[in-house]
Coordinates of N, CA and C in Angstrom, one line a residue:
M1 N 37.2 -51.3 119.4 CA 37.3 -52.9 119.5 C 38.1 -52.7 117.4
T2 N 38.9 -53.7 118.2 CA 39.8 -53.7 116.6 C 39.4 -55.2 116.2
V3 N 39.4 -56.0 115.4 CA 39.0 -56.9 114.8 C 39.9 -57.3 114.0
Q4 N 40.7 -58.8 114.3 CA 41.9 -58.9 114.0 C 41.3 -60.5 113.6
P5 N 41.8 -60.8 111.6 CA 41.3 -62.1 111.4 C 42.2 -63.2 112.0
L6 N 40.9 -64.3 111.9 CA 42.1 -65.5 112.1 C 42.8 -66.5 111.2
I7 N 43.9 -66.1 111.8 CA 45.4 -66.9 110.9 C 45.3 -68.4 111.9
S8 N 45.0 -69.2 111.2 CA 45.6 -70.7 111.8 C 46.3 -71.4 110.8
S9 N 47.5 -72.5 111.2 CA 48.4 -72.8 110.2 C 47.3 -73.6 109.0
Q10 N 46.0 -73.9 108.9 CA 45.6 -74.3 107.8 C 45.4 -73.4 106.8
H11 N 45.1 -72.2 106.9 CA 45.0 -71.1 106.2 C 46.0 -70.7 105.3
V12 N 47.6 -71.2 105.7 CA 49.0 -70.6 105.4 C 48.9 -71.1 103.9
N13 N 49.2 -69.9 102.9 CA 49.2 -70.2 101.7 C 50.2 -71.2 101.0
H14 N 49.7 -72.3 100.7 CA 50.8 -73.3 100.2 C 50.2 -73.3 98.9
R15 N 50.8 -73.0 97.7 CA 50.4 -72.6 96.8 C 51.1 -74.2 95.6
Q16 N 50.1 -74.6 94.7 CA 50.5 -75.5 94.2 C 51.4 -75.1 92.9
V17 N 52.2 -76.4 92.5 CA 52.8 -76.7 91.5 C 51.6 -76.9 90.5
S18 N 52.3 -75.8 89.5 CA 51.3 -76.2 87.9 C 52.2 -75.9 87.0
F19 N 51.7 -76.3 85.9 CA 52.4 -76.0 84.1 C 52.3 -75.2 84.0
H20 N 53.2 -74.1 83.3 CA 52.6 -72.7 82.5 C 52.2 -73.2 81.3
R21 N 51.4 -72.0 80.8 CA 50.8 -72.5 79.6 C 52.1 -72.6 78.4
T22 N 52.9 -72.2 78.4 CA 54.0 -72.5 77.5 C 54.3 -73.8 77.3
E23 N 54.3 -74.1 79.0 CA 55.3 -75.3 79.1 C 53.8 -76.2 78.4
L24 N 53.0 -76.2 79.1 CA 51.9 -77.1 78.6 C 51.9 -77.1 76.8
S25 N 51.7 -76.2 76.2 CA 51.9 -76.0 74.4 C 53.0 -76.8 74.4
I26 N 53.8 -77.0 74.7 CA 55.1 -78.0 74.5 C 55.0 -79.3 74.5
I27 N 54.4 -79.7 75.6 CA 54.2 -80.7 75.9 C 52.6 -81.5 75.1
L28 N 51.9 -80.3 74.8 CA 50.6 -81.3 73.6 C 50.7 -81.3 73.2
S29 N 52.1 -80.4 72.6 CA 52.7 -80.7 70.7 C 53.1 -82.1 70.4
L30 N 54.1 -82.5 71.5 CA 54.4 -83.9 71.6 C 53.4 -84.7 71.9
Y31 N 52.6 -84.7 72.5 CA 51.5 -85.5 72.6 C 50.5 -86.0 71.9
G32 N 50.1 -84.2 71.0 CA 49.2 -84.8 69.8 C 50.1 -85.6 68.2
R33 N 51.6 -85.2 68.6 CA 52.4 -86.2 67.4 C 52.2 -87.3 67.6
M34 N 52.3 -88.0 69.1 CA 52.4 -89.2 69.7 C 50.8 -90.1 69.5
V35 N 49.9 -89.4 70.0 CA 48.5 -89.6 69.8 C 48.1 -90.0 67.8
A36 N 48.7 -89.2 67.0 CA 48.4 -89.3 65.7 C 49.0 -90.4 65.2
A37 N 50.5 -90.6 65.9 CA 51.0 -92.0 65.7 C 50.9 -93.5 66.6
G38 N 49.8 -93.0 66.6 CA 49.0 -94.4 67.5 C 49.5 -95.1 69.2
E39 N 50.4 -94.4 69.6 CA 51.4 -94.3 70.5 C 50.5 -94.0 72.0
W40 N 50.0 -93.3 71.8 CA 49.2 -92.5 73.2 C 48.1 -92.5 72.5
R41 N 46.9 -92.3 73.9 CA 45.9 -92.1 73.8 C 45.0 -91.4 74.9
D42 N 45.6 -90.9 75.9 CA 45.1 -90.3 76.9 C 46.2 -89.9 78.1
Y43 N 46.1 -88.4 78.9 CA 46.6 -88.3 79.6 C 45.6 -87.9 80.9
G44 N 46.8 -87.3 81.6 CA 45.7 -86.9 83.4 C 47.3 -85.2 83.6
I45 N 46.9 -84.6 84.2 CA 47.8 -84.2 84.9 C 47.0 -83.3 86.3
S46 N 48.0 -83.5 87.1 CA 48.1 -83.5 88.6 C 48.9 -82.6 89.3
S47 N 48.3 -81.3 89.5 CA 48.9 -80.4 90.4 C 49.0 -80.6 91.7
L48 N 49.9 -81.0 92.5 CA 50.4 -80.8 93.9 C 51.3 -79.7 94.8
R49 N 51.4 -79.9 95.8 CA 52.1 -79.0 96.3 C 53.7 -78.7 95.9
D50 N 54.3 -80.3 95.7 CA 55.9 -79.9 95.7 C 55.7 -80.5 93.9
V51 N 55.4 -80.9 93.3 CA 55.2 -81.6 91.9 C 53.8 -81.3 90.8
A52 N 54.2 -81.0 89.7 CA 53.2 -81.0 88.8 C 53.6 -82.3 88.0
V53 N 52.3 -82.8 87.6 CA 53.0 -84.0 86.7 C 51.8 -84.3 85.2
F54 N 52.3 -84.2 84.6 CA 51.5 -84.9 83.4 C 51.7 -86.5 83.2
S55 N 50.8 -87.3 83.1 CA 51.4 -88.8 82.8 C 50.4 -88.9 81.5
V56 N 50.8 -89.9 80.9 CA 50.6 -90.3 79.6 C 50.0 -91.8 79.8
F57 N 48.8 -92.2 79.0 CA 48.9 -93.4 79.0 C 48.3 -94.0 77.7
R58 N 49.0 -95.2 77.5 CA 48.2 -96.1 75.8 C 46.8 -96.3 76.3
R59 N 46.2 -96.8 77.3 CA 44.9 -97.1 77.7 C 44.4 -96.4 79.1
T60 N 43.1 -96.1 79.4 CA 42.7 -95.1 80.3 C 42.9 -95.8 81.4
A61 N 42.9 -97.2 81.7 CA 42.5 -97.8 83.1 C 44.1 -98.5 83.3
E62 N 45.0 -98.2 82.4 CA 46.0 -98.8 82.8 C 47.2 -97.6 84.0
N63 N 48.6 -98.1 84.2 CA 48.9 -97.3 84.5 C 50.0 -96.2 83.7
P64 N 50.8 -95.1 84.3 CA 50.9 -94.4 82.8 C 52.4 -95.2 82.7
L65 N 52.4 -95.0 80.8 CA 53.9 -95.0 80.1 C 55.0 -94.1 80.9
Y66 N 54.2 -92.9 81.0 CA 55.6 -92.0 81.1 C 54.9 -90.8 82.1
R67 N 55.7 -90.3 82.6 CA 55.4 -89.2 83.7 C 56.0 -87.7 83.6
I68 N 55.8 -86.4 83.2 CA 56.6 -85.5 82.7 C 56.5 -85.0 84.2
E69 N 57.4 -84.6 85.1 CA 56.9 -84.3 86.1 C 58.0 -82.6 86.2
K70 N 57.2 -81.8 86.9 CA 58.2 -80.2 87.2 C 58.1 -80.4 88.7
R71 N 59.1 -80.3 89.2 CA 59.9 -79.4 90.4 C 60.6 -78.9 90.6
P72 N 59.6 -77.7 90.7 CA 60.7 -76.6 91.0 C 61.8 -76.3 92.2
K73 N 61.5 -76.9 92.8 CA 62.5 -77.4 94.1 C 64.2 -77.7 93.6
L74 N 64.1 -78.7 92.9 CA 65.1 -79.0 91.7 C 66.0 -78.3 90.9
Q75 N 65.6 -77.4 90.6 CA 65.8 -76.1 89.6 C 67.1 -75.9 89.8
A76 N 67.3 -75.2 91.2 CA 69.1 -75.1 91.3 C 69.8 -76.0 91.1
K77 N 69.7 -77.5 91.1 CA 70.6 -78.9 91.3 C 70.2 -79.4 89.8
Q78 N 69.5 -80.6 89.7 CA 69.6 -81.2 88.4 C 68.9 -81.1 87.6
G79 N 67.8 -80.2 87.5 CA 66.9 -79.2 86.6 C 65.6 -80.1 87.6
M80 N 64.5 -79.2 87.0 CA 62.8 -79.3 87.5 C 62.1 -80.0 86.5
Y81 N 62.7 -80.3 85.3 CA 61.8 -81.3 84.1 C 62.4 -82.7 84.4
A82 N 61.7 -83.6 84.4 CA 62.3 -84.9 84.5 C 61.2 -86.3 83.7
V83 N 61.4 -86.8 83.1 CA 60.9 -87.7 82.5 C 61.0 -88.7 82.7
I84 N 59.6 -89.7 83.5 CA 60.0 -91.3 84.1 C 58.9 -92.1 83.7
G85 N 59.7 -93.3 83.3 CA 59.3 -94.2 82.8 C 58.3 -95.0 84.0
M86 N 57.5 -96.1 82.8 CA 56.8 -96.5 83.9 C 57.2 -97.2 85.1
D87 N 58.1 -97.9 85.4 CA 58.9 -98.7 85.8 C 59.3 -97.3 87.1
G88 N 59.4 -96.2 87.3 CA 59.7 -95.4 87.9 C 61.2 -95.1 87.9
Q89 N 61.7 -95.3 86.5 CA 63.1 -95.1 86.3 C 62.9 -93.4 85.4
I90 N 64.3 -92.8 85.9 CA 64.1 -91.8 85.0 C 65.1 -91.2 84.1
L91 N 64.5 -91.4 83.0 CA 64.8 -91.5 81.6 C 65.8 -89.8 81.2
K92 N 65.0 -88.8 81.8 CA 65.9 -87.7 81.4 C 65.4 -86.5 82.5
R93 N 66.6 -85.8 82.7 CA 66.4 -84.5 83.8 C 67.3 -83.7 83.0
G94 N 66.5 -82.6 83.7 CA 67.3 -80.8 83.0 C 66.5 -79.9 83.4
H95 N 67.1 -79.1 82.9 CA 66.8 -77.4 83.1 C 65.6 -76.8 82.0
D96 N 66.0 -77.5 80.9 CA 65.1 -77.2 79.3 C 64.0 -78.8 79.1
L97 N 62.9 -78.1 79.3 CA 61.2 -79.0 79.3 C 62.2 -79.5 78.0
K98 N 62.3 -78.8 76.4 CA 62.4 -79.7 75.2 C 63.4 -80.2 74.9
T99 N 64.2 -79.6 76.2 CA 65.8 -81.0 75.7 C 65.4 -82.3 76.9
V100 N 64.6 -82.3 77.4 CA 64.1 -83.5 78.2 C 63.4 -84.2 77.5
L101 N 62.2 -83.4 76.6 CA 61.4 -84.2 76.1 C 61.6 -85.3 74.8
R102 N 62.8 -84.8 74.2 CA 63.4 -85.2 73.2 C 63.7 -86.8 73.3
V103 N 63.8 -87.3 74.8 CA 64.1 -88.8 75.3 C 62.8 -89.3 74.1
L104 N 61.3 -88.9 74.3 CA 60.2 -89.5 73.9 C 59.7 -89.5 72.6
E105 N 60.6 -88.4 72.0 CA 60.5 -87.8 70.9 C 61.0 -89.0 69.6
R106 N 62.2 -89.1 70.3 CA 62.7 -90.7 69.4 C 62.2 -92.0 69.2
K107 N 61.3 -92.0 70.4 CA 60.1 -92.9 70.2 C 59.4 -93.0 68.3
L108 N 59.3 -91.5 68.2 CA 58.3 -91.5 67.0 C 59.2 -91.4 65.5
I109 N 60.5 -92.3 65.7 CA 61.7 -92.5 64.6 C 61.0 -93.7 64.1
R110 N 61.0 -93.8 63.0 CA 60.6 -95.6 62.6 C 61.4 -95.6 61.1
A111 N 61.5 -96.6 61.2 CA 62.4 -97.4 60.0 C 61.5 -97.6 58.8
I112 N 61.3 -97.4 57.8 CA 60.2 -97.5 56.7 C 61.1 -98.5 55.7
D113 N 60.3 -100.0 55.4 CA 60.7 -100.8 55.1 C 60.2 -100.4 53.6

């Protein structure tokens, strides 16, 4: 008698998309600078089946100011990284995370009186 493992459609390996350590390092470096500047206060990370999201909040109870998304399915097209504003508008999309995050670094530059 041979025993075969029970395989159902529910047990199919659905890997979640998540940020790699080097990607998180880049994002958290920017986050730390923005916290020090008093612009951001909290963040949240979501790892879903098709997308990984790093959400940035001014206050914990609010909607996110920005979402940094990683969508590997778009890697061959317009780039898998995107910065999305509070209103859902895509601010920047591309293949390189550092280049995409530059749109947020511009917020750190202020004129000195």
